[in-house]
mmCIF file of C-alpha atoms and ligand atoms in Angstrom:
data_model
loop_
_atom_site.group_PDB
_atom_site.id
_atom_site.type_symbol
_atom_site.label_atom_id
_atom_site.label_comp_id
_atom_site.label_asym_id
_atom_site.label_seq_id
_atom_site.Cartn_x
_atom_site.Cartn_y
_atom_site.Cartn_z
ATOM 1 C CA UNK V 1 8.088 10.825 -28.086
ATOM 2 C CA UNK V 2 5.092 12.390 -26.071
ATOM 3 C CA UNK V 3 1.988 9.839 -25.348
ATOM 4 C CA UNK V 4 -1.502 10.587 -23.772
ATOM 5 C CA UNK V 5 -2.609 7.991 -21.969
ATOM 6 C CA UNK V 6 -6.505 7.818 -20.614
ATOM 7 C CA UNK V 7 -7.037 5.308 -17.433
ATOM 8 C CA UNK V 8 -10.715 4.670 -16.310
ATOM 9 C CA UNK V 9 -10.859 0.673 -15.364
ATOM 10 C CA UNK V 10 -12.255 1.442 -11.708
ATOM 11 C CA UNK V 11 -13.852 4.635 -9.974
ATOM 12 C CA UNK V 12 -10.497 6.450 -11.402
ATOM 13 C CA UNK V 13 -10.566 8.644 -14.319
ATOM 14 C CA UNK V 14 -7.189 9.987 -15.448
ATOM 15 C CA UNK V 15 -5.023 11.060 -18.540
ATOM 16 C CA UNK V 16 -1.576 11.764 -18.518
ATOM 17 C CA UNK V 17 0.813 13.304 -21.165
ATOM 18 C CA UNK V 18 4.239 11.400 -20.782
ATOM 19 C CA UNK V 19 7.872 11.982 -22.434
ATOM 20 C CA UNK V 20 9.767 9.061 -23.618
ATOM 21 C CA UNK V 21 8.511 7.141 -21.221
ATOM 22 C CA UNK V 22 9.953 8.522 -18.216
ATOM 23 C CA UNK V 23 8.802 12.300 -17.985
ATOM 24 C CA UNK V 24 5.608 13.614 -16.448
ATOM 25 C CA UNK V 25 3.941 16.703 -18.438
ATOM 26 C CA UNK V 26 1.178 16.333 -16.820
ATOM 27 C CA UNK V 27 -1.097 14.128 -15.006
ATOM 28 C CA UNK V 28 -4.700 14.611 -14.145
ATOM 29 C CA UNK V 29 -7.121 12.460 -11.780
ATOM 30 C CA UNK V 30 -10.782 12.962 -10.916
ATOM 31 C CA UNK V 31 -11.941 10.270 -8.825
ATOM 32 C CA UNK V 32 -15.902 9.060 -7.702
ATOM 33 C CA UNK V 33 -14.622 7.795 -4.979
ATOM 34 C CA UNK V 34 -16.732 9.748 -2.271
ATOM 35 C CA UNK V 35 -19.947 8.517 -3.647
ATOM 36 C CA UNK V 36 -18.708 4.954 -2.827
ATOM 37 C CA UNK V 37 -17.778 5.738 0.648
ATOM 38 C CA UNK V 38 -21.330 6.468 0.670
ATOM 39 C CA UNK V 39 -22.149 2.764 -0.541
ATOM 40 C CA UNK V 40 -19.427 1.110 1.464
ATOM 41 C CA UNK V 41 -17.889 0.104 -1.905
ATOM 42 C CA UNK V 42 -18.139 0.481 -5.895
ATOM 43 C CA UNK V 43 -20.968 0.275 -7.015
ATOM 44 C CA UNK V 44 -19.852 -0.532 -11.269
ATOM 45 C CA UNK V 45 -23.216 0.962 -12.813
ATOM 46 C CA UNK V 46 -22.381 4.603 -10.908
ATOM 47 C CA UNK V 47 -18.097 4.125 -10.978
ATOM 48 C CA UNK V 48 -19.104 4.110 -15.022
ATOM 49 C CA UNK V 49 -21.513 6.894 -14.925
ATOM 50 C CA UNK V 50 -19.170 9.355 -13.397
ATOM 51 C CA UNK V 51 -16.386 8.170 -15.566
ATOM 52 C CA UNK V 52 -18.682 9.199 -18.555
ATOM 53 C CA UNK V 53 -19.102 12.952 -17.271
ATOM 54 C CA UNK V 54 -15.200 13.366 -16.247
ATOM 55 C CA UNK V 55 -13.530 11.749 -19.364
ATOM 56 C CA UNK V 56 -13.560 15.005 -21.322
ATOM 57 C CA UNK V 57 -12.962 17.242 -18.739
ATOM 58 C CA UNK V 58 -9.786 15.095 -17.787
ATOM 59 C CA UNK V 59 -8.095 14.843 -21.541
ATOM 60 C CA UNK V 60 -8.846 18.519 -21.800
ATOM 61 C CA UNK V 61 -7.348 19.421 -18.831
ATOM 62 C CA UNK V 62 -4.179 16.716 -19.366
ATOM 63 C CA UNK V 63 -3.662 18.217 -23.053
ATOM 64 C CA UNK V 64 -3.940 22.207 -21.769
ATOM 65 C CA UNK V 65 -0.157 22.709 -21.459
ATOM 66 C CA UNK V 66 0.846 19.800 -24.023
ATOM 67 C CA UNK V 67 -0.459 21.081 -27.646
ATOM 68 C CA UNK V 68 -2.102 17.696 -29.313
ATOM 69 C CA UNK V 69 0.343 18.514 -32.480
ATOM 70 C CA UNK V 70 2.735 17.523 -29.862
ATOM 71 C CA UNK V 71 1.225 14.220 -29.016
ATOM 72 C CA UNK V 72 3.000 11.396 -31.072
ATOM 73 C CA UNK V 73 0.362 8.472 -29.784
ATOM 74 C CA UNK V 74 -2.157 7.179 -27.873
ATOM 75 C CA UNK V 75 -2.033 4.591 -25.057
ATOM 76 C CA UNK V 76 -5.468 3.406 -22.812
ATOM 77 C CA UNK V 77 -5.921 0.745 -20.407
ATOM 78 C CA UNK V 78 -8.226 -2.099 -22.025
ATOM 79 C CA UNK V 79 -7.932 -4.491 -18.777
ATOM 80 C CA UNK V 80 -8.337 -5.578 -15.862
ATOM 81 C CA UNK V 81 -11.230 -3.861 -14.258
ATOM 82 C CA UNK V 82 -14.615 -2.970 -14.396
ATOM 83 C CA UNK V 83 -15.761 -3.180 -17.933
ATOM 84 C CA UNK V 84 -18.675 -0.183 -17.834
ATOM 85 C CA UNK V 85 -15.464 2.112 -16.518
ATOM 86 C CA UNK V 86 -13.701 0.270 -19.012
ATOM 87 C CA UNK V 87 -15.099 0.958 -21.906
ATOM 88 C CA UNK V 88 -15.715 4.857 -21.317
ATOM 89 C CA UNK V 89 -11.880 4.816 -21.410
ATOM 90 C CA UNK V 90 -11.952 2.400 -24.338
ATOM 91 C CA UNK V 91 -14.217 3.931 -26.782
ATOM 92 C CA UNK V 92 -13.259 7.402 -25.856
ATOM 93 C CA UNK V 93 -9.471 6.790 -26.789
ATOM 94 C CA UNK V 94 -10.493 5.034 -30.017
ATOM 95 C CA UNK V 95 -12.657 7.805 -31.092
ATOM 96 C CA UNK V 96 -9.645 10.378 -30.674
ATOM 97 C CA UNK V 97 -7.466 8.429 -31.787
ATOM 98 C CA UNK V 98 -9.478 8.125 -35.332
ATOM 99 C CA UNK V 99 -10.447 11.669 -35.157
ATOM 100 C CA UNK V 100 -6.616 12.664 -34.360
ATOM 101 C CA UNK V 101 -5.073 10.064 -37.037
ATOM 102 C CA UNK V 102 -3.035 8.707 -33.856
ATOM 103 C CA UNK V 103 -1.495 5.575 -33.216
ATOM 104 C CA UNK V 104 -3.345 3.871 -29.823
ATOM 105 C CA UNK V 105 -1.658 1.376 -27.741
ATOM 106 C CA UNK V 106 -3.814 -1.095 -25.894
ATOM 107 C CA UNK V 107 -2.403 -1.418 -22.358
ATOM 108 C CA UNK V 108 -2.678 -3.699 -19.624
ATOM 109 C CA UNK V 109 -3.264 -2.240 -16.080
ATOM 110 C CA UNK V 110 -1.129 -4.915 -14.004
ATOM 111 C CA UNK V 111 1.909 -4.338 -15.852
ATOM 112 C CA UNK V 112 1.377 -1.118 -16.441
ATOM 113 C CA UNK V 113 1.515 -0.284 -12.761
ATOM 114 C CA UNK V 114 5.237 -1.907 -12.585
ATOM 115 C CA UNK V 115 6.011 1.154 -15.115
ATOM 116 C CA UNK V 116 5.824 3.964 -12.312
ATOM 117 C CA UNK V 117 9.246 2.590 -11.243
ATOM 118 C CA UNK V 118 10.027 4.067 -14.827
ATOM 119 C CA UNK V 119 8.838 7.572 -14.360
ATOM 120 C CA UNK V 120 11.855 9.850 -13.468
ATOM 121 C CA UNK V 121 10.476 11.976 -10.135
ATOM 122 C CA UNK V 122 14.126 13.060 -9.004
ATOM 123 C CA UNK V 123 13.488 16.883 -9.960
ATOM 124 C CA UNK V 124 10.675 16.755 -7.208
ATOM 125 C CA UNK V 125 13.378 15.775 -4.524
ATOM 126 C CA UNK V 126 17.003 17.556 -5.710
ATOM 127 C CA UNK V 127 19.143 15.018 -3.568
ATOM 128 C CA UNK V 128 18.213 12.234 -5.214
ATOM 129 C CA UNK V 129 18.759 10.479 -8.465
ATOM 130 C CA UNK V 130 16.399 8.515 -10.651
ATOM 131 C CA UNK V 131 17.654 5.241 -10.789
ATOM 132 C CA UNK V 132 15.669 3.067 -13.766
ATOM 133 C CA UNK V 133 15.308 -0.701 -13.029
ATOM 134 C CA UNK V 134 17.842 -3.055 -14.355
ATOM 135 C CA UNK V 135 16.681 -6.870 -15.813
ATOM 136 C CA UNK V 136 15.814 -9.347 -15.033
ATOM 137 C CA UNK V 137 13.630 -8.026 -12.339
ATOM 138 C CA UNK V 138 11.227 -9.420 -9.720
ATOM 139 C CA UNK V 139 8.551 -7.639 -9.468
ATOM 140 C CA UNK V 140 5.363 -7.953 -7.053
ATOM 141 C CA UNK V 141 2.215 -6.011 -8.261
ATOM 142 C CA UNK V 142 0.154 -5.524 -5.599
ATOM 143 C CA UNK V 143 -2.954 -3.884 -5.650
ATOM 144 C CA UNK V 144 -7.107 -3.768 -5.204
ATOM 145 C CA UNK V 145 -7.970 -6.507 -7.429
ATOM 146 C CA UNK V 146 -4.622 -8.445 -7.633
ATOM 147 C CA UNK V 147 -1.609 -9.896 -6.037
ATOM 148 C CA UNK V 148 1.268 -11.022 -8.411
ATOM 149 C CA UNK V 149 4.482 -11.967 -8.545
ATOM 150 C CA UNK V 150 6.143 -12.138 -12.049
ATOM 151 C CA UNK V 151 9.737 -11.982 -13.331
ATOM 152 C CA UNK V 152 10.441 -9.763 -15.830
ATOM 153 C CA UNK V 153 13.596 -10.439 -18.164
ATOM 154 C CA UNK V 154 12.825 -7.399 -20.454
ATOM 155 C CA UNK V 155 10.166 -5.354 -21.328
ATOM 156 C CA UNK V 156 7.194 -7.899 -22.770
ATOM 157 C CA UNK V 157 9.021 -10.874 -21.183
ATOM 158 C CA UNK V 158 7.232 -11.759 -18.233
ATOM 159 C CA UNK V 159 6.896 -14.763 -16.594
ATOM 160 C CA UNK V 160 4.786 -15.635 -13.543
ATOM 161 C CA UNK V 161 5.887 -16.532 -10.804
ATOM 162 C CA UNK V 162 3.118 -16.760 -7.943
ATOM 163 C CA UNK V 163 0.695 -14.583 -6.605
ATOM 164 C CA UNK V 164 -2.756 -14.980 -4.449
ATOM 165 C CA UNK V 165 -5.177 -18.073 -4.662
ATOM 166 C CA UNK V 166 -7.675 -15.751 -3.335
ATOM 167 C CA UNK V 167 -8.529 -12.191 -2.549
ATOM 168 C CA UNK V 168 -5.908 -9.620 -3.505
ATOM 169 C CA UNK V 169 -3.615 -7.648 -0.367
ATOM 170 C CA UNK V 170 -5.901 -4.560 -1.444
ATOM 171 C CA UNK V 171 -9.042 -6.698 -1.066
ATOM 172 C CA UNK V 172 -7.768 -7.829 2.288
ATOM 173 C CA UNK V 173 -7.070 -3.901 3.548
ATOM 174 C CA UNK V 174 -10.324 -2.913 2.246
ATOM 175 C CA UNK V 175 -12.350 -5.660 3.637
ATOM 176 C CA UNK V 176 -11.418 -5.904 6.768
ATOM 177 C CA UNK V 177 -10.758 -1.834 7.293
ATOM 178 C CA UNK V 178 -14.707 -2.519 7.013
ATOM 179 C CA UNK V 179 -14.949 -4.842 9.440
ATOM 180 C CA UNK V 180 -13.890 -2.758 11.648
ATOM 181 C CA UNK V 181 -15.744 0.154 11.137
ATOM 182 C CA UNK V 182 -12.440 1.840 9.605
ATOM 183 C CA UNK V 183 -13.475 3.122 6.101
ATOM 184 C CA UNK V 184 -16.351 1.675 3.986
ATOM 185 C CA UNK V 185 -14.124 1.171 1.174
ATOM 186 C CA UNK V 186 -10.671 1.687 0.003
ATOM 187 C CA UNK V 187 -9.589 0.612 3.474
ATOM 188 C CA UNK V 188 -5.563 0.224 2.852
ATOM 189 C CA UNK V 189 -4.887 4.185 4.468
ATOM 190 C CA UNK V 190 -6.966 3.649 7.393
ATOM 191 C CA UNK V 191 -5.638 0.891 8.273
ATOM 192 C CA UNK V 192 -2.135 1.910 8.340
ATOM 193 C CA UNK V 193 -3.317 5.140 10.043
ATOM 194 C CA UNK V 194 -5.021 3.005 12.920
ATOM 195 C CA UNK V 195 -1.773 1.029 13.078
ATOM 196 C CA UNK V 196 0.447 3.565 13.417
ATOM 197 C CA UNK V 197 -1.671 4.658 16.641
ATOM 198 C CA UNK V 198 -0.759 1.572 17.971
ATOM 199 C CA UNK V 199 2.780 1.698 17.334
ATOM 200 C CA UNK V 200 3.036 5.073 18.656
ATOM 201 C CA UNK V 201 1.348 3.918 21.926
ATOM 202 C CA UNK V 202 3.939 1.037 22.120
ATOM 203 C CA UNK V 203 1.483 -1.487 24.078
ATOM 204 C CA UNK V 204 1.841 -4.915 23.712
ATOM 205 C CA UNK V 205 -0.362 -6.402 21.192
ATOM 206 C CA UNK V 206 -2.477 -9.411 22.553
ATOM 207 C CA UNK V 207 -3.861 -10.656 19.336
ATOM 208 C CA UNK V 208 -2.452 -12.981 16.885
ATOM 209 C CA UNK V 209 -3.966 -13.205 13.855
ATOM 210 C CA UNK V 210 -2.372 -16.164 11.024
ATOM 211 C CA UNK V 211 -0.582 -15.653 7.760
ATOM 212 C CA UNK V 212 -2.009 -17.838 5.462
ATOM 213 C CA UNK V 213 0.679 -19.912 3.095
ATOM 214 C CA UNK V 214 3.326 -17.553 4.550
ATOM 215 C CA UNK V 215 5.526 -20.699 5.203
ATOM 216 C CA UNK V 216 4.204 -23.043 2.165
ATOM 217 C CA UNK V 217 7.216 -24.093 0.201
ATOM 218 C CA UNK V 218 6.447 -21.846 -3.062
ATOM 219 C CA UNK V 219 4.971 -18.608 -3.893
ATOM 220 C CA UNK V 220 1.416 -18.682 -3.398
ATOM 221 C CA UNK V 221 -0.543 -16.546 -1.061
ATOM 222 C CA UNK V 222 -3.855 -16.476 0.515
ATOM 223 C CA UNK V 223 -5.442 -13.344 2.178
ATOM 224 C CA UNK V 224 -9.118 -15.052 2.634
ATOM 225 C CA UNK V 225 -8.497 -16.496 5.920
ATOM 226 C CA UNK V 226 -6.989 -13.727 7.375
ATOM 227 C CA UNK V 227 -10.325 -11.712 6.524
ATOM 228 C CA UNK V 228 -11.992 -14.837 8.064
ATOM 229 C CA UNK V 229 -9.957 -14.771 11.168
ATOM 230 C CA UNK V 230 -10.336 -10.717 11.713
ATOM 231 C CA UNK V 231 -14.256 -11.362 11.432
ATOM 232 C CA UNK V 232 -14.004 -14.106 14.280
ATOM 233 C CA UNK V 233 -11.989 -11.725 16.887
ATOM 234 C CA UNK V 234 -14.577 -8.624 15.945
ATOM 235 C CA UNK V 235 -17.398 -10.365 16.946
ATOM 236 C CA UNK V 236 -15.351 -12.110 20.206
ATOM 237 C CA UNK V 237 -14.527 -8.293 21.079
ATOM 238 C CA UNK V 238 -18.376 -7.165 20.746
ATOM 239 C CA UNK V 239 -19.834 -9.689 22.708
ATOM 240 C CA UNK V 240 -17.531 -9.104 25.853
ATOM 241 C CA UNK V 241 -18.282 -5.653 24.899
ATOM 242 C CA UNK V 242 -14.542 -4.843 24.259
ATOM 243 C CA UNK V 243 -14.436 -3.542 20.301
ATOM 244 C CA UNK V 244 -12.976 0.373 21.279
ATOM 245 C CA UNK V 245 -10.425 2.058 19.831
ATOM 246 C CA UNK V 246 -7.512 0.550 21.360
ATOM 247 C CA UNK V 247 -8.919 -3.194 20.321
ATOM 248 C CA UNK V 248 -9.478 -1.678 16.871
ATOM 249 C CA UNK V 249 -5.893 -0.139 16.589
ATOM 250 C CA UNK V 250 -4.838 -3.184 17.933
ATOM 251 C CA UNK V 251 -5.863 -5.208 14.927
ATOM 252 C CA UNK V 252 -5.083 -2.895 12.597
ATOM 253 C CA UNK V 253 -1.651 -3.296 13.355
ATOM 254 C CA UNK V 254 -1.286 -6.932 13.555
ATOM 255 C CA UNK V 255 -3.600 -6.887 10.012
ATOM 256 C CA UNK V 256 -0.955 -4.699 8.522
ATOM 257 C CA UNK V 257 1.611 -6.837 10.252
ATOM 258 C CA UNK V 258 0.442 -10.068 9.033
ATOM 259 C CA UNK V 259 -0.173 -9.148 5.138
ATOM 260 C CA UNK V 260 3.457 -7.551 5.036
ATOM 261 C CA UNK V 261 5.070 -10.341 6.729
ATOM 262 C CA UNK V 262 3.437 -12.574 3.670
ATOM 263 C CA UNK V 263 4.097 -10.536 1.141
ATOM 264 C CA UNK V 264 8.102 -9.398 2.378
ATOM 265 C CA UNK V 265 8.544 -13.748 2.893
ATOM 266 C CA UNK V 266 7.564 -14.189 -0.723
ATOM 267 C CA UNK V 267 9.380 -11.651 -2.239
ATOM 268 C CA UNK V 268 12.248 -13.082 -0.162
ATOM 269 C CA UNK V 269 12.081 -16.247 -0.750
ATOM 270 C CA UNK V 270 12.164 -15.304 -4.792
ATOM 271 C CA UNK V 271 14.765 -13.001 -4.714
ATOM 272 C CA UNK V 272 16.643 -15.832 -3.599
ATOM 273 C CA UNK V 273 15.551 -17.898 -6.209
ATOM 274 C CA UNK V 274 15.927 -15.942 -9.157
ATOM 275 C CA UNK V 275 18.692 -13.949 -8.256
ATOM 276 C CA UNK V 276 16.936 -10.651 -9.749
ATOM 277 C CA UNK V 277 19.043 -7.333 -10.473
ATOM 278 C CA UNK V 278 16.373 -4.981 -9.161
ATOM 279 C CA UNK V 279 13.073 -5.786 -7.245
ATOM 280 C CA UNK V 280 10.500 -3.487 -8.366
ATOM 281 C CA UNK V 281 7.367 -2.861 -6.234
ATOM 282 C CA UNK V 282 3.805 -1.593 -8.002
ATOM 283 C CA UNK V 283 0.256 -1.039 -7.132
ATOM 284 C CA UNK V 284 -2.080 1.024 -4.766
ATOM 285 C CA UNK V 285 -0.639 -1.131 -1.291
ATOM 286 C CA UNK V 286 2.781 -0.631 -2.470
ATOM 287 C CA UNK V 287 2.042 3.337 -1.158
ATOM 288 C CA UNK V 288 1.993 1.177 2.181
ATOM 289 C CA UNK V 289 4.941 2.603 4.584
ATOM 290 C CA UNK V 290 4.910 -0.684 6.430
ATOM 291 C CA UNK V 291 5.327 -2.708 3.146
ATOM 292 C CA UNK V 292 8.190 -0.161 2.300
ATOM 293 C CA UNK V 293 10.004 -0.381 4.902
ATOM 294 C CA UNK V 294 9.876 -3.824 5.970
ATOM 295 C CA UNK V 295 10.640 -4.604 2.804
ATOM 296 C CA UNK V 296 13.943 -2.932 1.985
ATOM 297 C CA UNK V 297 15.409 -4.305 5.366
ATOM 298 C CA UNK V 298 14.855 -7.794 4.581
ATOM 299 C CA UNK V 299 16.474 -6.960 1.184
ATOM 300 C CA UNK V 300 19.472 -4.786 2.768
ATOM 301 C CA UNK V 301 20.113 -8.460 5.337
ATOM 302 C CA UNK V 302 20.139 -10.408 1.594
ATOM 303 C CA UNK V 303 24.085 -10.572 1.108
ATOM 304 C CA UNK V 304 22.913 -10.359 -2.784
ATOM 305 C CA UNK V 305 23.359 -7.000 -4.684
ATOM 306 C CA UNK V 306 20.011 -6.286 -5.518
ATOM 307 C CA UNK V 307 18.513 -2.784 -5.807
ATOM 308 C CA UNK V 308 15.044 -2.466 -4.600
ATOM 309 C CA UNK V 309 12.574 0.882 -6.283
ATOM 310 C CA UNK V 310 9.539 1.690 -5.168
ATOM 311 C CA UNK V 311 8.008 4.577 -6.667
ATOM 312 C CA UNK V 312 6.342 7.594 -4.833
ATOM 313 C CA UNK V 313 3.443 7.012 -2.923
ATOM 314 C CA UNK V 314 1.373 8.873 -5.063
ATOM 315 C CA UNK V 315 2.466 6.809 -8.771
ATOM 316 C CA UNK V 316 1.690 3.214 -6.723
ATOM 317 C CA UNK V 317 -2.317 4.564 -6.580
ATOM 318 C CA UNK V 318 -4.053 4.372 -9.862
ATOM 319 C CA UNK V 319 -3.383 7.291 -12.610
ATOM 320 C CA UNK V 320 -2.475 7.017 -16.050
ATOM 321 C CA UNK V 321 1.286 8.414 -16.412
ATOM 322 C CA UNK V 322 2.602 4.910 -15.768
ATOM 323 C CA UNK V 323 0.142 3.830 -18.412
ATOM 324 C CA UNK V 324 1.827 6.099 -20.838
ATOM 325 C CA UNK V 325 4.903 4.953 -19.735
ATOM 326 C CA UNK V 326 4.274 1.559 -20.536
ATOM 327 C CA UNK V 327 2.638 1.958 -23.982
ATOM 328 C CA UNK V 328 6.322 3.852 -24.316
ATOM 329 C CA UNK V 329 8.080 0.589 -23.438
ATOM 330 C CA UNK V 330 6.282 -1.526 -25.252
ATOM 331 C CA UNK V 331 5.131 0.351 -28.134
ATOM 332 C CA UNK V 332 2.822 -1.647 -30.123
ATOM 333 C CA UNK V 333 0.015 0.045 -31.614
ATOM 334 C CA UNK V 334 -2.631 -1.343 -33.378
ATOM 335 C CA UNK V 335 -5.793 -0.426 -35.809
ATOM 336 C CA UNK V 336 -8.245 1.578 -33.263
ATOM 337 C CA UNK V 337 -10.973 -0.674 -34.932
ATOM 338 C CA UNK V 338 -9.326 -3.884 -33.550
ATOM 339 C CA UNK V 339 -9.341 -2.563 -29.316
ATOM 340 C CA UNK V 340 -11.298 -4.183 -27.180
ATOM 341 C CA UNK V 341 -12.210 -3.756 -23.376
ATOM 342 C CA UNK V 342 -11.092 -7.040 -21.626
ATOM 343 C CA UNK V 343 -12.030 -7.007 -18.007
ATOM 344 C CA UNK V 344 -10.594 -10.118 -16.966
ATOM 345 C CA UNK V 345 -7.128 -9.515 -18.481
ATOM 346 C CA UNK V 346 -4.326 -11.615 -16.018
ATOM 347 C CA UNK V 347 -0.923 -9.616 -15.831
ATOM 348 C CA UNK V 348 0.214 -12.825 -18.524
HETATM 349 O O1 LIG G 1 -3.607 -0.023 -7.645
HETATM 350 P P1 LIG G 1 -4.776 0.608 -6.996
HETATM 351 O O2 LIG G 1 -4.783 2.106 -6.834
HETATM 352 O O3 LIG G 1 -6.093 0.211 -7.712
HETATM 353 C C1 LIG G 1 -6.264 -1.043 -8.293
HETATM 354 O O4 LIG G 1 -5.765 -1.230 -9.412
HETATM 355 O O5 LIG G 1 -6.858 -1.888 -7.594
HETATM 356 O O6 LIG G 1 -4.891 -0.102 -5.564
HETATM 357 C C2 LIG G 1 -5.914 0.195 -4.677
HETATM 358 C C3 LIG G 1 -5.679 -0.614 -3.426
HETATM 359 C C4 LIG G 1 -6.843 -0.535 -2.445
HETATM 360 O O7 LIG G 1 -7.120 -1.830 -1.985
HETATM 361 C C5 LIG G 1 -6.302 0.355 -1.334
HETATM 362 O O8 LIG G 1 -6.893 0.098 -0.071
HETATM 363 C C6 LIG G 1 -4.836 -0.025 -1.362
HETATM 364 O O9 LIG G 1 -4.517 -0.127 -2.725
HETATM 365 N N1 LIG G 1 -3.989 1.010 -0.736
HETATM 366 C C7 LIG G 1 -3.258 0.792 0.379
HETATM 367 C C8 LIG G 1 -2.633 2.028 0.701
HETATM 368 N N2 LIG G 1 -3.007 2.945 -0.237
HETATM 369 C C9 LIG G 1 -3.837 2.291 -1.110
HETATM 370 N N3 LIG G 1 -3.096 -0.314 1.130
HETATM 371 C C10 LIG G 1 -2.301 -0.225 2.217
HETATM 372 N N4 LIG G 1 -1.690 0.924 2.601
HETATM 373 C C11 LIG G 1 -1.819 2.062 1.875
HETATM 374 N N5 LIG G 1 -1.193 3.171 2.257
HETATM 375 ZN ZN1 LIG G 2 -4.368 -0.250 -10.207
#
C-alpha cells in the first residue's frame, strides 16, 4: 500500500510517498524557515503564506517518481500546530483527495512523529538492520511545541504517562539559544554546536544551572525555570562585562546538560515502571547527540532487556514520511468532507 502524506502544521511544508508503512519513495521538504531567522521566530500569518506558494510545488515534486495511479490513499496532519499552516495542508489534501477519489487519513503530528522509528533506513547504512519497535513501548515525544511521555501498548493504544507542565524541551533550546545571542529561532543545533566547543576545550564549567522536577517523585517536567535561571546568569555576565564566547559555550553546555539529565531521569524512572519492550524516541530534539547518547547508556546500566530506537537525525525534524507511516498504522480514513484542522490536538 503506497500513501502520500502532506505535512504543513509549522514553517514546514512537506509530502512524502511511503510503502506499507515502512518504505521511503520519496520525501520532499521546503521550509520558510530563513525568513523567521529574520524575525527571531515564526511569525504564523507569513509561516502560512509561504506554505500556500510551496504546497503544490512539494506534492508535485513528492508524486514525480511515484505515478498517482500508484497512490492507494491519502494521509495529512490536522493537529497540533499553527492553524493558518494548518489548514493549507488541510484543505489542500481534501481537495485531492475528492478530485483523486482517495481515501484521506486525518493524522495527528505528536504521534505521528513516534512513527519515524517505523521507517526502515537500513539500505542507507549496509551494516545495519532495521529493527521495528516491539509493544508495549515507552515512548517520549519530544519536540518544539511539546514534551510527552506516553505508553504505547499497540498502535492506537496510548496512554499518557507525563510530560511538561510548561514550555516544551524544544521551546527551552530555542529560547534560551536566543538569550544568548545563539540563533533567533530554532535554537536546539546551536546550542549543541556551542556545547560541543566546550566539551572539546575540556575546561571546567563554573555554572550550575537547576533541573526543574528532575527529582519530583513522578513524571512531570518543567523547562520554564531553567529559561528563567539562564536569563538571570546572562544579565550577571553582562554587567561584570563577562558574556564572551567561552561564558556563552559555557552555558550552552550546562543548558544541554541540564534538559538531558531531565529528560534521560524520566525516561528512567518509567522504564522502570512499566517495564517497556522497546523505548522509542521522536521529535525535532530527539536529533540531539547529547540526548542520544546519554540516553542509551543509562538504558545499557538498566539490567532490563529493553531495546532503545531512535531514528536518524534527519526523520526526528519535521517531514511528512512518518506521517504516512502512521496513517499506514492506523489506517482509518474518513469522508474528506468531515476533516478538520485542530490546532490544539494533545498526543491523547
Ligand atoms: O519536531 P520538530 O521538528 O518540530 C515540532 O514539531 O515542533 O522539533 C523542532 C524542535 C526545535 O525546538 C529545535 O530547536 C529542536 O527541535 N531541535 C533540536 C535539535 N534539532 C532540532 N534540539 C536540540 N538539539 C538538536 N540537534
Ligand atoms: Zn514536529
Amino acid at each position: 500500500m503506497r500513501t502520500l502524506a502532506i505535512e504543513s502544521s509549522c514553517d514546514e511544508t512537506a509530502a512524502a510517498v511511503v510503502e506499507n508503512g515502512t518504505k521511503i519513495l520519496s520525501s520532499v521538504l521546503a521550509s520558510s524557515s530563513d525568513i523567521h531567522q529574520k524575525t527571531g521566530g515564526v511569525i504564523p500569518e507569513v509561516a502560512a503564506r509561504e506554505q500556500v506558494g510551496y504546497i503544490i510545488p512539494v506534492v508535485q515534486e513528492a508524486l514525480q517518481e511515484n505515478k498517482l495511479e500508484t497512490i492507494d490513499a491519502l494521509a495529512v496532519t490536522v493537529g497540533p500546530g499553527l492553524i493558518g499552516s494548518l489548514l493549507v495542508g488541510v484543505e489542500t489534501t481534501k481537495a485531492l483527495a475528492f478530485t483523486w477519489n482517495k481515501p484521506i487519513v486525518p493524522i495527528n503530528h505528536l504521534v505521528a512523529h513516534l512513527y519515524a522509528n517505523w521507517l526502515d533506513t537500513s539500505h542507507k547504512s549496509p551494516n545495519t538492520k532495521h529493527q521495528s519497535p516491539l509493544f508495549p513501548a515507552l515512548c517520549l515525544v519530544v519536540s518544539g511545541g511539546h514534551t510527552d511521555m506516553v505508553l504505547m501498548q499497540n498502535h492506537g493504544k496510548l496512554k499518557y504517562l507525563g510530560g511538561t507542565r510548561d514550555d516544551a524541551a524544544g521551546e527551552c533550546f530555542d529560547k534560551t539559544a536566543r538569550l544568548l545571542g545563539l540563533a533567533a529561532y530554532y535554537g536546539g543545533p546551536a546550542i549543541a554546536a556551542a556545547a560541543n566547543k566546550f566539551r572539546m576545550n575540556n575546561v571546567q564549567c563554573i555554572i550550575k544551572l537547576p533541573r526543574p522536577m528532575m527529582n519530583s517523585n513522578n513524571l512531570e517536567m518543567s523547562f520554564s525555570g531553567l529559561k528563567t535561571a539562564v536569563l538571570r546568569e546572562v544579565e550577571k555576565l553582562k554587567t561584570t562585562k563577562q558574556l564572551n564566547d567561552e561564558t556563552i559555550n559555557y552555558l550552552a553546555y550546562e543548558i544541554q546538560e541540564a534538559i538531558t539529565d531531565v529528560l534521560v531521569l524520566k525516561v528512567i524512572k518509567a522504564a522502570g515502571i512499566y517495564k517497556p519492550r522497546t523505548i522509542l524516541l521522536a521529535g525535532g530534539v530527539a536529533a540531539n547527540q547529547r540526548l542520544r547518547e546519554k540516553l542509551s547508556l543509562d538504558i545499557g546500566h538498566l539490567s532490563l532487556d529493553i531495546k532503545l530506537l531512535i531514528p536518524p537525525p534527519k526523520l526526528c525534524t519535521d517531514n511528512a514520511s512518518y506521517i504516512a507511516s502512521c496513517a499506514y498504522f492506523n489506517y482509518h480514513p474518513i469522508p474528506w468532507s468531515k476533516i478538520t484542522a485542530d490546532p490544539s490536538l494533545t498526543i491523547v
